[in-house]
Coordinates of C-alpha atoms in Angstrom, one line a residue:
X1 CA 68.0 117.8 166.7
X2 CA 71.5 116.6 165.9
X3 CA 73.0 120.0 167.0
X4 CA 71.1 119.8 170.3
X5 CA 72.5 116.3 171.0
X6 CA 76.0 117.5 170.3
X7 CA 75.6 120.5 172.6
X8 CA 74.4 118.3 175.4
X9 CA 77.3 115.9 174.9
X10 CA 79.8 118.8 174.9
X11 CA 78.3 120.2 178.1
X12 CA 79.0 117.0 180.0
X13 CA 81.9 117.0 182.5
X14 CA 85.1 115.1 181.7
X15 CA 84.3 112.2 184.1
X16 CA 81.0 111.6 182.1
X17 CA 83.0 111.5 178.8
X18 CA 85.5 109.0 180.4
X19 CA 82.6 106.8 181.5
X20 CA 81.1 106.8 178.0
X21 CA 84.4 105.9 176.5
X22 CA 84.9 103.1 179.0
X23 CA 81.5 101.7 178.1
X24 CA 82.2 101.9 174.4
X25 CA 85.3 99.8 175.0
X26 CA 83.1 96.9 175.6
X27 CA 81.7 96.9 172.1
X28 CA 85.0 96.2 170.3
X29 CA 85.9 93.7 173.0
X30 CA 82.8 91.7 172.3
X31 CA 83.3 91.9 168.6
X32 CA 86.9 90.7 169.1
X33 CA 85.7 87.8 171.2
X34 CA 83.3 86.7 168.4
X35 CA 85.8 87.2 165.6
X36 CA 88.5 85.4 167.5
X37 CA 86.2 82.4 168.0
X38 CA 85.4 82.4 164.3
X39 CA 89.1 82.8 163.4
X40 CA 90.0 79.9 165.7
X41 CA 87.4 77.7 164.0
X42 CA 88.6 78.7 160.5
X43 CA 92.2 78.1 161.6
X44 CA 91.4 74.7 163.0
X45 CA 89.5 73.9 159.8
X46 CA 92.5 75.0 157.6
X47 CA 95.0 73.1 159.8
X48 CA 92.9 69.9 159.6
X49 CA 92.9 70.2 155.8
X50 CA 96.6 70.9 155.7
X51 CA 97.5 68.0 158.1
X52 CA 95.3 65.5 156.1
X53 CA 96.9 66.6 152.8
X54 CA 100.4 66.4 154.3
X55 CA 99.9 62.9 155.7
X56 CA 98.4 61.7 152.4
X57 CA 101.3 63.2 150.4
X58 CA 103.9 61.7 152.8
X59 CA 102.5 58.2 152.5
X60 CA 102.1 58.5 148.7
X61 CA 105.8 59.7 148.5
X62 CA 106.9 56.7 150.5
X63 CA 104.9 54.3 148.3
X64 CA 106.3 55.9 145.2
X65 CA 109.8 55.4 146.5
X66 CA 109.0 51.8 147.4
X67 CA 107.6 51.1 143.9
X68 CA 110.8 52.5 142.4
X69 CA 113.0 50.4 144.7
X70 CA 111.2 47.2 144.0
X71 CA 111.4 47.8 140.2
X72 CA 115.2 48.2 140.5
X73 CA 115.4 45.1 142.7
X74 CA 113.4 42.9 140.2
X75 CA 115.5 44.2 137.3
X76 CA 118.7 43.3 139.2
X77 CA 117.4 39.8 140.1
X78 CA 116.6 39.1 136.4
X79 CA 120.3 39.6 135.6
X80 CA 121.6 37.0 138.2
X81 CA 122.9 33.8 136.4
X82 CA 121.4 31.6 139.1
X83 CA 118.0 32.9 138.3
X84 CA 118.6 32.4 134.6
X85 CA 119.6 28.7 135.2
X86 CA 116.7 28.3 137.7
X87 CA 119.0 27.1 140.4
X88 CA 116.3 26.7 143.0
X89 CA 118.5 26.3 146.1
X90 CA 120.9 29.2 145.4
X91 CA 118.1 31.5 144.3
X92 CA 116.1 30.7 147.4
X93 CA 119.1 31.7 149.5
X94 CA 119.5 35.0 147.6
X95 CA 115.8 35.9 147.9
X96 CA 115.8 35.0 151.7
X97 CA 118.8 37.2 152.3
X98 CA 117.2 40.1 150.4
X99 CA 113.9 39.7 152.4
X100 CA 115.8 39.6 155.7
X101 CA 117.5 43.0 155.0
X102 CA 114.4 44.6 153.5
X103 CA 111.4 44.5 155.8
X104 CA 109.3 46.5 153.4
X105 CA 108.7 43.4 151.3
X106 CA 106.3 40.7 152.3
X107 CA 107.7 38.0 150.0
X108 CA 109.7 37.7 146.7
X109 CA 108.9 34.8 144.4
X110 CA 109.9 33.7 140.9
X111 CA 107.6 31.8 138.6
X112 CA 108.0 30.3 135.1
X113 CA 106.1 31.4 132.1
X114 CA 103.0 29.4 133.1
X115 CA 102.9 31.0 136.6
X116 CA 104.1 28.0 138.5
X117 CA 106.4 29.3 141.4
X118 CA 109.8 27.6 141.6
X119 CA 111.6 30.0 144.1
X120 CA 110.4 32.0 147.1
X121 CA 112.1 34.1 149.8
X122 CA 109.8 32.6 152.4
X123 CA 109.8 28.7 152.8
X124 CA 107.3 27.0 150.5
X125 CA 105.1 24.4 152.0
X126 CA 104.0 23.2 148.6
X127 CA 103.7 24.1 145.0
X128 CA 101.4 26.9 143.9
X129 CA 100.7 29.2 141.0
X130 CA 100.3 32.9 140.5
X131 CA 98.9 32.8 137.0
X132 CA 95.6 34.2 138.4
X133 CA 97.4 37.3 139.8
X134 CA 96.9 40.5 137.8
X135 CA 100.6 41.6 138.2
X136 CA 101.7 38.3 136.6
X137 CA 99.2 38.6 133.8
X138 CA 100.1 42.2 133.0
X139 CA 103.9 41.6 133.1
X140 CA 103.5 38.7 130.6
X141 CA 101.2 40.7 128.4
X142 CA 103.0 44.1 128.4
X143 CA 106.6 42.7 129.0
X144 CA 107.3 45.4 131.5
X145 CA 107.1 46.2 135.2
X146 CA 103.4 45.9 136.3
X147 CA 101.3 46.3 139.4
X148 CA 98.6 44.1 140.8
X149 CA 95.6 44.5 143.1
X150 CA 94.5 43.4 146.6
X151 CA 95.5 39.8 147.4
X152 CA 96.4 37.7 150.4
X153 CA 100.0 36.3 150.0
X154 CA 99.9 32.5 149.5
X155 CA 103.0 32.1 151.6
X156 CA 103.2 35.3 153.8
X157 CA 99.4 35.3 154.5
X158 CA 99.4 39.1 154.5
X159 CA 97.1 41.5 152.8
X160 CA 99.2 43.2 150.1
X161 CA 99.6 44.4 146.6
X162 CA 102.2 42.8 144.3
X163 CA 104.5 44.0 141.6
X164 CA 105.9 41.8 138.8
X165 CA 108.8 42.1 136.3
X166 CA 109.1 39.7 133.2
X167 CA 112.2 37.6 132.5
X168 CA 112.6 37.9 128.8
X169 CA 114.8 35.8 126.5
X170 CA 117.0 37.3 123.8
X171 CA 114.3 36.2 121.3
X172 CA 111.8 38.4 123.1
X173 CA 109.8 35.5 124.6
X174 CA 108.8 35.7 128.3
X175 CA 110.4 32.7 130.1
X176 CA 109.4 33.7 133.7
X177 CA 108.2 36.5 136.1
X178 CA 109.7 37.8 139.3
X179 CA 107.2 39.1 141.8
X180 CA 107.4 41.0 145.1
X181 CA 104.6 42.1 147.4
X182 CA 104.7 44.9 149.9
X183 CA 104.6 44.7 153.7
X184 CA 102.3 47.6 154.6
X185 CA 102.4 47.0 158.3
X186 CA 105.6 49.0 158.4
X187 CA 103.6 52.1 157.5
X188 CA 102.0 52.1 160.9
X189 CA 105.4 52.3 162.5
X190 CA 106.7 55.0 160.1
X191 CA 103.8 57.3 160.1
X192 CA 102.9 58.1 163.7
X193 CA 99.4 59.5 164.3
X194 CA 99.9 60.5 168.0
X195 CA 100.3 64.2 167.2
X196 CA 97.1 64.3 165.0
X197 CA 93.5 64.5 166.2
X198 CA 92.2 61.4 168.0
X199 CA 90.6 59.0 165.6
X200 CA 92.7 60.0 162.6
X201 CA 93.4 57.2 160.2
X202 CA 94.9 56.4 156.8
X203 CA 93.9 53.7 154.3
X204 CA 95.6 52.2 151.3
X205 CA 93.1 51.1 148.6
X206 CA 93.7 49.2 145.4
X207 CA 92.4 49.9 141.9
X208 CA 89.1 48.1 142.7
X209 CA 88.3 49.9 145.9
X210 CA 89.4 47.1 148.2
X211 CA 91.1 48.3 151.4
X212 CA 94.7 46.8 151.5
X213 CA 95.9 48.4 154.7
X214 CA 94.4 50.7 157.4
X215 CA 95.9 52.2 160.5
X216 CA 92.6 52.1 162.5
X217 CA 90.8 48.8 163.1
X218 CA 92.6 46.9 160.3
X219 CA 91.1 43.6 161.3
X220 CA 87.6 45.0 160.6
X221 CA 88.2 46.8 157.4
X222 CA 91.1 45.3 155.5
X223 CA 89.8 43.2 152.6
X224 CA 86.5 45.1 152.5
X225 CA 85.4 47.5 149.8
X226 CA 85.1 51.2 150.2
X227 CA 81.7 52.7 149.7
X228 CA 81.0 52.9 145.9
X229 CA 80.2 56.6 145.9
X230 CA 83.3 57.4 147.9
X231 CA 85.5 55.3 145.7
X232 CA 83.9 56.7 142.5
X233 CA 84.6 60.3 143.7
X234 CA 88.4 59.4 144.0
X235 CA 88.4 57.6 140.6
X236 CA 86.8 60.5 138.7
X237 CA 88.5 63.2 140.7
X238 CA 91.9 64.9 140.2
X239 CA 95.2 63.3 141.2
X240 CA 95.1 64.9 144.7
X241 CA 92.1 66.4 146.6
X242 CA 91.0 67.3 150.1
X243 CA 87.3 67.6 151.1
X244 CA 84.7 66.8 153.7
X245 CA 83.2 63.3 153.5
X246 CA 81.8 60.5 155.6
X247 CA 84.2 57.7 156.5
X248 CA 83.5 54.0 157.0
X249 CA 82.1 54.8 160.4
X250 CA 79.6 57.3 158.9
X251 CA 81.1 60.2 160.8
X252 CA 82.0 63.5 159.1
X253 CA 85.7 63.6 158.4
X254 CA 88.3 65.7 156.6
X255 CA 89.4 63.4 153.8
X256 CA 92.5 63.8 151.6
X257 CA 93.5 61.3 148.9
X258 CA 96.4 60.8 146.5
X259 CA 96.4 58.6 143.4
X260 CA 99.5 56.5 142.4
X261 CA 100.0 55.2 138.9
X262 CA 102.9 53.4 137.2
X263 CA 104.3 54.7 134.0
X264 CA 102.6 53.0 131.1
X265 CA 99.5 51.9 133.0
X266 CA 96.3 53.5 132.1
X267 CA 94.7 53.7 135.6
X268 CA 96.0 54.3 139.1
X269 CA 97.0 51.1 140.9
X270 CA 96.7 52.6 144.4
X271 CA 94.9 55.2 146.4
X272 CA 96.2 56.7 149.6
X273 CA 93.4 58.1 151.7
X274 CA 93.6 59.9 155.0
X275 CA 90.7 60.9 157.3
X276 CA 90.6 63.2 160.3
X277 CA 87.4 63.4 162.5
X278 CA 85.9 66.8 162.0
X279 CA 84.6 66.8 165.5
X280 CA 88.0 66.2 167.0
X281 CA 89.6 68.8 164.7
X282 CA 87.1 71.5 165.8
X283 CA 87.2 70.5 169.5
X284 CA 90.4 72.5 170.2
X285 CA 88.9 75.5 168.5
X286 CA 85.8 75.3 170.7
X287 CA 87.9 75.0 173.8
X288 CA 90.1 78.0 172.7
X289 CA 86.9 80.1 172.2
X290 CA 85.8 79.4 175.8
X291 CA 89.2 80.3 177.1
X292 CA 89.3 83.5 175.1
X293 CA 85.8 84.5 176.3
X294 CA 86.9 84.1 179.9
X295 CA 90.2 85.8 179.5
X296 CA 88.8 88.8 177.5
X297 CA 85.9 89.3 179.8
X298 CA 88.2 89.6 182.8
X299 CA 90.4 92.0 180.9
X300 CA 87.4 94.0 179.9
X301 CA 86.3 94.6 183.5
X302 CA 89.8 95.4 184.5
X303 CA 90.2 97.8 181.6
X304 CA 87.0 99.7 182.3
X305 CA 87.9 100.2 186.0
X306 CA 91.4 101.3 185.1
X307 CA 90.2 103.8 182.5
X308 CA 87.9 105.5 185.1
X309 CA 90.5 105.7 187.8
X310 CA 93.5 106.6 185.7
X311 CA 91.5 109.1 183.7
X312 CA 90.6 111.0 186.9
X313 CA 94.2 111.0 188.2
X314 CA 96.1 111.8 185.1
X315 CA 93.6 113.7 183.0
X316 CA 90.9 115.5 184.9
X317 CA 93.1 116.9 187.7
X318 CA 95.9 118.0 185.4
X319 CA 93.4 119.7 183.1
X320 CA 92.1 121.7 186.0
X321 CA 95.6 122.9 186.8
X322 CA 96.2 123.9 183.2
X323 CA 92.9 125.8 183.1
X324 CA 93.9 127.8 186.2
X325 CA 97.3 128.9 184.7
X326 CA 95.6 129.8 181.4
X327 CA 93.0 131.8 183.2
X328 CA 95.7 133.8 185.0
X329 CA 97.4 134.6 181.7
X330 CA 94.1 135.8 180.3
X331 CA 93.7 138.2 183.2
X332 CA 97.0 139.9 182.3
X333 CA 99.6 137.9 184.2
X334 CA 102.2 137.6 181.4
X335 CA 104.6 135.9 183.7
X336 CA 102.2 133.1 184.3
X337 CA 103.5 129.8 183.3
X338 CA 102.3 126.3 183.6
X339 CA 105.7 124.8 184.7
X340 CA 104.1 123.9 187.9
X341 CA 102.2 121.3 185.9
X342 CA 104.3 118.2 185.1
X343 CA 106.1 118.5 181.7
X344 CA 105.5 114.8 181.0
X345 CA 103.0 113.6 178.5
X346 CA 100.8 115.5 176.1
X347 CA 99.1 117.7 178.8
X348 CA 102.5 118.6 180.3
X349 CA 103.9 119.6 176.9
X350 CA 100.8 121.7 176.2
X351 CA 101.8 123.9 179.2
X352 CA 105.2 124.6 177.5
X353 CA 103.7 125.5 174.1
X354 CA 104.6 129.2 174.2
X355 CA 108.2 128.7 175.2
X356 CA 108.6 125.9 172.8
X357 CA 107.3 128.1 170.0
X358 CA 110.1 130.7 170.5
X359 CA 112.7 128.0 170.8
X360 CA 111.4 126.3 167.7
X361 CA 111.5 129.5 165.6
X362 CA 115.2 130.0 166.6
X363 CA 116.1 126.5 165.9
X364 CA 114.3 126.6 162.5
X365 CA 116.3 129.7 161.5
X366 CA 119.6 127.9 162.4
X367 CA 118.5 124.8 160.5
X368 CA 117.7 126.9 157.3
X369 CA 121.2 128.4 157.4
X370 CA 122.8 125.1 157.9
X371 CA 120.8 123.6 155.0
X372 CA 121.9 126.5 152.7
X373 CA 125.5 125.8 153.5
X374 CA 125.0 122.1 152.8
X375 CA 123.4 122.8 149.5
X376 CA 126.3 124.9 148.4
X377 CA 128.7 122.2 149.4
X378 CA 126.6 119.6 147.6
X379 CA 126.7 121.7 144.3
X380 CA 130.5 121.8 144.5
X381 CA 130.8 118.0 144.9
X382 CA 127.9 116.9 142.6
X383 CA 130.0 115.9 139.6
X384 CA 132.4 113.8 141.6
X385 CA 129.5 112.0 143.3
X386 CA 127.8 111.3 140.0
X387 CA 131.0 109.7 138.7
X388 CA 131.3 107.6 141.8
X389 CA 127.7 106.5 141.7
X390 CA 128.0 105.6 138.0
X391 CA 131.1 103.5 138.7
X392 CA 129.4 101.8 141.6
X393 CA 126.3 100.9 139.5
X394 CA 128.5 99.5 136.8
X395 CA 130.4 97.3 139.3
X396 CA 127.0 96.3 140.8
X397 CA 125.7 95.2 137.4
X398 CA 128.9 93.2 136.7
X399 CA 128.4 91.4 140.0
X400 CA 124.7 90.8 139.2
X401 CA 125.7 89.3 135.8
X402 CA 128.2 87.0 137.5
X403 CA 125.7 86.0 140.1
X404 CA 123.1 85.3 137.4
X405 CA 125.6 83.1 135.6
X406 CA 126.3 81.2 138.8
X407 CA 122.6 80.7 139.4
X408 CA 122.2 79.4 135.8
X409 CA 125.1 77.1 136.4
X410 CA 123.3 75.8 139.5
X411 CA 120.2 75.1 137.5
X412 CA 122.3 73.3 134.8
X413 CA 123.9 71.2 137.5
X414 CA 120.5 70.3 138.8
X415 CA 119.4 69.3 135.3
X416 CA 122.6 67.1 134.9
X417 CA 121.8 65.5 138.2
X418 CA 118.4 64.5 136.9
X419 CA 120.0 63.1 133.7
X420 CA 122.6 61.1 135.6
X421 CA 120.1 59.5 138.0
X422 CA 119.1 56.6 135.7
X423 CA 122.7 55.9 134.3
X424 CA 124.0 55.8 137.9
X425 CA 121.3 53.3 138.9
X426 CA 122.1 51.2 135.9
X427 CA 125.8 51.2 136.7
X428 CA 125.1 50.2 140.3
X429 CA 123.0 47.3 139.1
X430 CA 125.8 46.2 136.6
X431 CA 128.4 46.4 139.4
X432 CA 126.2 44.4 141.7
X433 CA 125.6 41.7 139.1
X434 CA 129.4 41.4 138.4
X435 CA 130.1 41.0 142.1
X436 CA 127.3 38.4 142.6
X437 CA 128.5 36.5 139.5
X438 CA 132.1 36.5 140.9
X439 CA 130.9 35.3 144.3
X440 CA 129.2 32.3 142.6
X441 CA 132.1 31.6 140.3
X442 CA 130.1 32.1 137.2
X443 CA 131.9 35.1 135.8
X444 CA 132.8 34.4 132.2
X445 CA 133.9 36.4 129.2
X446 CA 130.5 36.8 127.7
X447 CA 129.1 38.1 130.9
X448 CA 132.0 40.6 131.3
X449 CA 131.6 41.8 127.7
X450 CA 128.0 42.5 128.2
X451 CA 128.6 44.3 131.5
X452 CA 131.4 46.4 130.0
X453 CA 129.1 47.3 127.1
X454 CA 126.3 48.4 129.4
X455 CA 128.7 50.4 131.6
X456 CA 130.4 52.1 128.6
X457 CA 127.1 53.1 127.2
X458 CA 126.0 54.8 130.4
X459 CA 129.4 56.5 130.8
X460 CA 129.4 57.9 127.2
X461 CA 125.9 59.3 127.9
X462 CA 127.1 61.0 131.1
X463 CA 130.2 62.3 129.2
X464 CA 127.9 63.9 126.6
X465 CA 125.9 65.7 129.3
X466 CA 129.2 67.2 130.7
X467 CA 130.2 68.4 127.2
X468 CA 126.8 70.1 126.8
X469 CA 127.3 71.8 130.1
X470 CA 130.8 73.0 129.1
X471 CA 129.6 74.3 125.7
X472 CA 126.6 76.1 127.4
X473 CA 128.9 78.2 129.6
X474 CA 131.8 78.9 127.2
X475 CA 132.4 82.7 127.2
X476 CA 131.8 84.4 123.9
X477 CA 133.9 87.2 122.5
X478 CA 131.7 88.5 119.7
X479 CA 128.1 88.1 118.6
X480 CA 127.5 85.6 115.8
X481 CA 124.7 84.5 113.5
X482 CA 122.9 81.4 114.6
X483 CA 119.6 79.5 114.0
X484 CA 117.1 80.1 116.8
X485 CA 115.1 76.8 116.7
X486 CA 118.3 74.8 117.2
X487 CA 119.2 76.8 120.3
X488 CA 115.7 76.5 121.7
X489 CA 115.9 72.7 121.3
X490 CA 119.2 72.6 123.1
X491 CA 117.7 74.4 126.1
X492 CA 114.7 72.1 126.1
X493 CA 116.9 69.0 125.9
X494 CA 118.9 70.2 129.0
X495 CA 115.8 70.7 131.2
X496 CA 113.8 67.7 129.9
X497 CA 115.0 65.4 132.7
X498 CA 113.9 67.9 135.4
X499 CA 110.4 67.8 133.9
X500 CA 110.5 64.1 133.4
X501 CA 110.9 63.5 137.2
X502 CA 108.0 65.9 138.1
X503 CA 104.3 66.4 137.6
X504 CA 104.9 69.1 135.0
X505 CA 104.9 68.5 131.3
X506 CA 107.1 70.4 128.8
X507 CA 105.8 71.2 125.3
X508 CA 107.3 72.9 122.3
X509 CA 105.5 74.3 119.3
X510 CA 107.2 75.6 116.2
X511 CA 104.9 77.7 114.0
X512 CA 107.6 78.5 111.5
X513 CA 107.5 75.7 109.0
X514 CA 110.8 74.3 107.7
X515 CA 112.4 77.7 107.0
X516 CA 115.4 78.5 109.3
X517 CA 115.2 81.5 111.6
X518 CA 118.5 83.4 112.1
X519 CA 119.5 86.2 114.4
X520 CA 122.8 87.9 115.2
X521 CA 123.7 87.9 118.9
X522 CA 125.5 86.0 121.7
X523 CA 124.0 82.6 121.5
X524 CA 125.0 81.4 125.0
X525 CA 123.4 84.6 126.5
X526 CA 120.3 83.8 124.5
X527 CA 120.2 80.2 125.8
X528 CA 120.9 81.5 129.4
X529 CA 117.9 83.9 129.1
X530 CA 115.6 81.2 127.7
X531 CA 116.7 78.7 130.4
X532 CA 115.9 81.2 133.1
X533 CA 112.4 81.8 131.8
X534 CA 111.7 78.0 131.5
X535 CA 113.1 77.4 135.0
X536 CA 110.9 80.2 136.4
X537 CA 107.8 78.8 134.7
X538 CA 108.6 75.3 136.1
X539 CA 109.0 76.8 139.6
X540 CA 105.7 78.7 139.2
X541 CA 103.8 75.5 138.3
X542 CA 105.4 73.5 141.1
X543 CA 104.5 76.2 143.6
X544 CA 100.9 76.3 142.3
X545 CA 100.6 72.5 142.7
X546 CA 102.0 72.6 146.3
X547 CA 99.6 75.4 147.4
X548 CA 96.4 74.6 145.4
X549 CA 96.5 71.6 143.1
X550 CA 94.4 72.1 140.0
X551 CA 95.4 69.3 137.6
X552 CA 98.4 68.6 135.4
X553 CA 101.0 71.4 135.3
X554 CA 102.3 72.5 131.9
X555 CA 105.1 74.7 130.5
X556 CA 105.0 75.5 126.8
X557 CA 107.6 77.1 124.5
X558 CA 106.3 78.5 121.3
X559 CA 108.5 79.8 118.3
X560 CA 106.9 82.0 115.6
X561 CA 107.5 85.1 113.6
X562 CA 105.7 88.5 113.4
X563 CA 106.8 90.6 110.4
X564 CA 110.6 90.9 110.7
X565 CA 110.6 89.7 114.3
X566 CA 111.5 86.3 115.8
X567 CA 109.1 85.7 118.7
X568 CA 109.7 83.1 121.5
X569 CA 107.0 82.7 124.1
X570 CA 107.3 80.7 127.4
X571 CA 103.9 80.1 129.0
X572 CA 102.8 78.2 132.1
X573 CA 99.6 77.4 134.0
X574 CA 101.2 78.2 137.4
X575 CA 100.3 80.6 140.1
X576 CA 100.7 83.8 138.1
X577 CA 102.2 87.1 139.0
X578 CA 100.1 89.3 141.4
X579 CA 99.1 92.7 139.9
X580 CA 100.9 94.6 142.7
X581 CA 104.2 93.0 141.7
X582 CA 103.9 93.6 138.0
X583 CA 105.9 96.8 138.0
X584 CA 108.7 95.4 140.1
X585 CA 109.2 92.0 138.5
X586 CA 112.3 93.0 136.6
X587 CA 113.9 94.9 139.6
X588 CA 117.1 93.4 140.9
X589 CA 116.8 91.2 144.0
X590 CA 113.0 91.2 143.8
X591 CA 111.5 87.7 143.9
X592 CA 108.1 86.2 144.6
X593 CA 109.5 82.7 145.3
X594 CA 109.1 81.5 148.9
X595 CA 112.0 80.9 151.2
X596 CA 115.5 80.8 149.6
X597 CA 114.3 79.5 146.2
X598 CA 114.8 82.8 144.4
X599 CA 117.7 85.3 144.1
X600 CA 115.8 88.1 142.4
X601 CA 118.3 88.6 139.6
X602 CA 117.3 86.1 137.0
X603 CA 114.6 88.2 135.3
X604 CA 116.7 91.4 135.8
X605 CA 119.7 89.9 133.9
X606 CA 117.4 88.3 131.3
X607 CA 115.9 91.8 130.5
X608 CA 119.4 93.3 130.3
X609 CA 120.5 90.6 127.8
X610 CA 117.4 90.7 125.6
X611 CA 116.9 94.5 125.5
X612 CA 120.4 95.9 125.8
X613 CA 122.8 93.2 124.5
X614 CA 120.4 91.8 121.8
X615 CA 118.4 95.0 121.0
X616 CA 115.1 93.1 121.5
X617 CA 112.1 93.4 123.8
X618 CA 111.0 91.3 126.8
X619 CA 107.4 91.5 128.0
X620 CA 104.9 89.4 129.9
X621 CA 101.2 89.0 130.6
X622 CA 99.9 87.2 133.7
X623 CA 96.6 86.2 135.3
X624 CA 95.2 83.6 137.7
X625 CA 95.6 80.8 135.1
X626 CA 99.3 81.4 134.4
X627 CA 101.9 83.7 132.9
X628 CA 103.3 84.2 129.4
X629 CA 106.8 85.8 128.8
X630 CA 107.4 87.0 125.2
X631 CA 110.8 87.6 123.6
X632 CA 111.0 89.6 120.3
X633 CA 114.3 89.7 118.4
X634 CA 115.1 91.1 115.0
X635 CA 115.4 88.4 112.3
X636 CA 118.5 88.3 110.1
X637 CA 117.7 88.0 106.4
X638 CA 121.3 88.2 105.1
X639 CA 121.2 84.6 103.6
X640 CA 117.9 85.4 101.7
X641 CA 119.3 88.7 100.4
X642 CA 122.4 86.9 99.2
X643 CA 120.4 84.2 97.4
X644 CA 118.2 86.9 95.9

């Protein structure tokens, strides 16, 4: 049966075959239309998730910066002598000037230890107290910068969240509190929603589920509580998440939220929540599907007609001409040629196959002779070329080593930048307080001594970081005996500020007891190798958090021993190394980092240092839950042998 069908198909003329192929073209076209529609919907769905997550992250980042700025401001205000003396008139002028220049604040007030307000940036119509505000209570209780919850400003009359900072005497007693609340109306101006789907909105919610600010219908929703099940999902969920949920209007929406929490507080003080209408997100995909159907249908009809016409002109007629020439050659006409058929395209070249065969045989013989001469010449110059290639590789490796050192220096400079951020902020506050004291003619010796002491303390700290940087990159002439745990701690100390200002934690575990572990090697090269592995682990965790957040990121450094080996492991719970990249991860200039983040030489130089310079081994294991790099070095027992 199958053979009969094939015979019938073979017996059909060329025009019938062309018609069958033209009809078959419609099947892939229809599949393409359906798949394109599904792809458009999936793309719109993913884009909606991405846009909702991006907007939530942008607003959360802005709020994080505002919280940091208000903490610095309140700390600086505490140092002003007029505030210490409770000079109400002068203090009011200072607060009013600050509020005028910083529209992000709703009001700034100062209260005594009982909560009675004695100074305000906005004019006070009467006396009032803030002792019932959570930020005041927490600042007095914890004696540190604290956040509040939803409230309506008693002077500004705006819905807001307040922050408070205690004024502490030398004896440790709280003698007052400085508070500032935020003006969230500026968020509507800063975060434009015009480019997003119609009906998109963002909300700012306090720790109790009360809506503090909302971009859409604020008069209706500000001050009301979010649905309990919706708020409970954010409270018990991860720090960031994006999902499908029902908004306050009971419509299906793409929802993304971000938690914000002050250091030292046990729970988040703020939730940023964005919501995109699912119907509006998918509307563009549905419209695109209709346009694709119309466009592809028109193209399908045109393609079928074109195949039938062009097939007859360029295929059927030319095959008949080729058949006639072949038939004459079969009848004995050896001079028969098909040159009268156009020599363009596949059919034209088929007519020249016999002549091409002869020319190709001649050309192949000439090519073989030329190849033999080239091989003989190659054998005569092989030694010289091997020497040149060896020298080139050595030069290349020296350049790679220098490049790796420069990359490590860049990472060290980034670490120093993190370490200098807080001292520079403190120096700025000290200078500002000196200027303000001078302007108010209250600059005395005691004040100057304290300011000098604070500035010198920060400068000495910054000088120490520069000394660590210089020692880290001091070139070494010979290898020396050094204690491994001490060098590991030096590297962790250098990178700790970078981890402190991120969502990644750094842990160290020493499974060696109190016994020192010595090896003989170049200690700075060892530290450079360990720094590179820790930095790579940090980047992997950050990349995982940006692409698919799954909880707290962690990098762990473990020091242990196995027989006569010292083992250092650097593990992370980042994105892992794909299996297809495992055999290339140590190749020079190979990197899996996106954009311009990676140079591709760090792991290559680390392996050269560990395995060639230090006679150790460097290996790794990786999976979806993270990666572990393992360094094994020979332990030096010379001190134990000497004592024995």
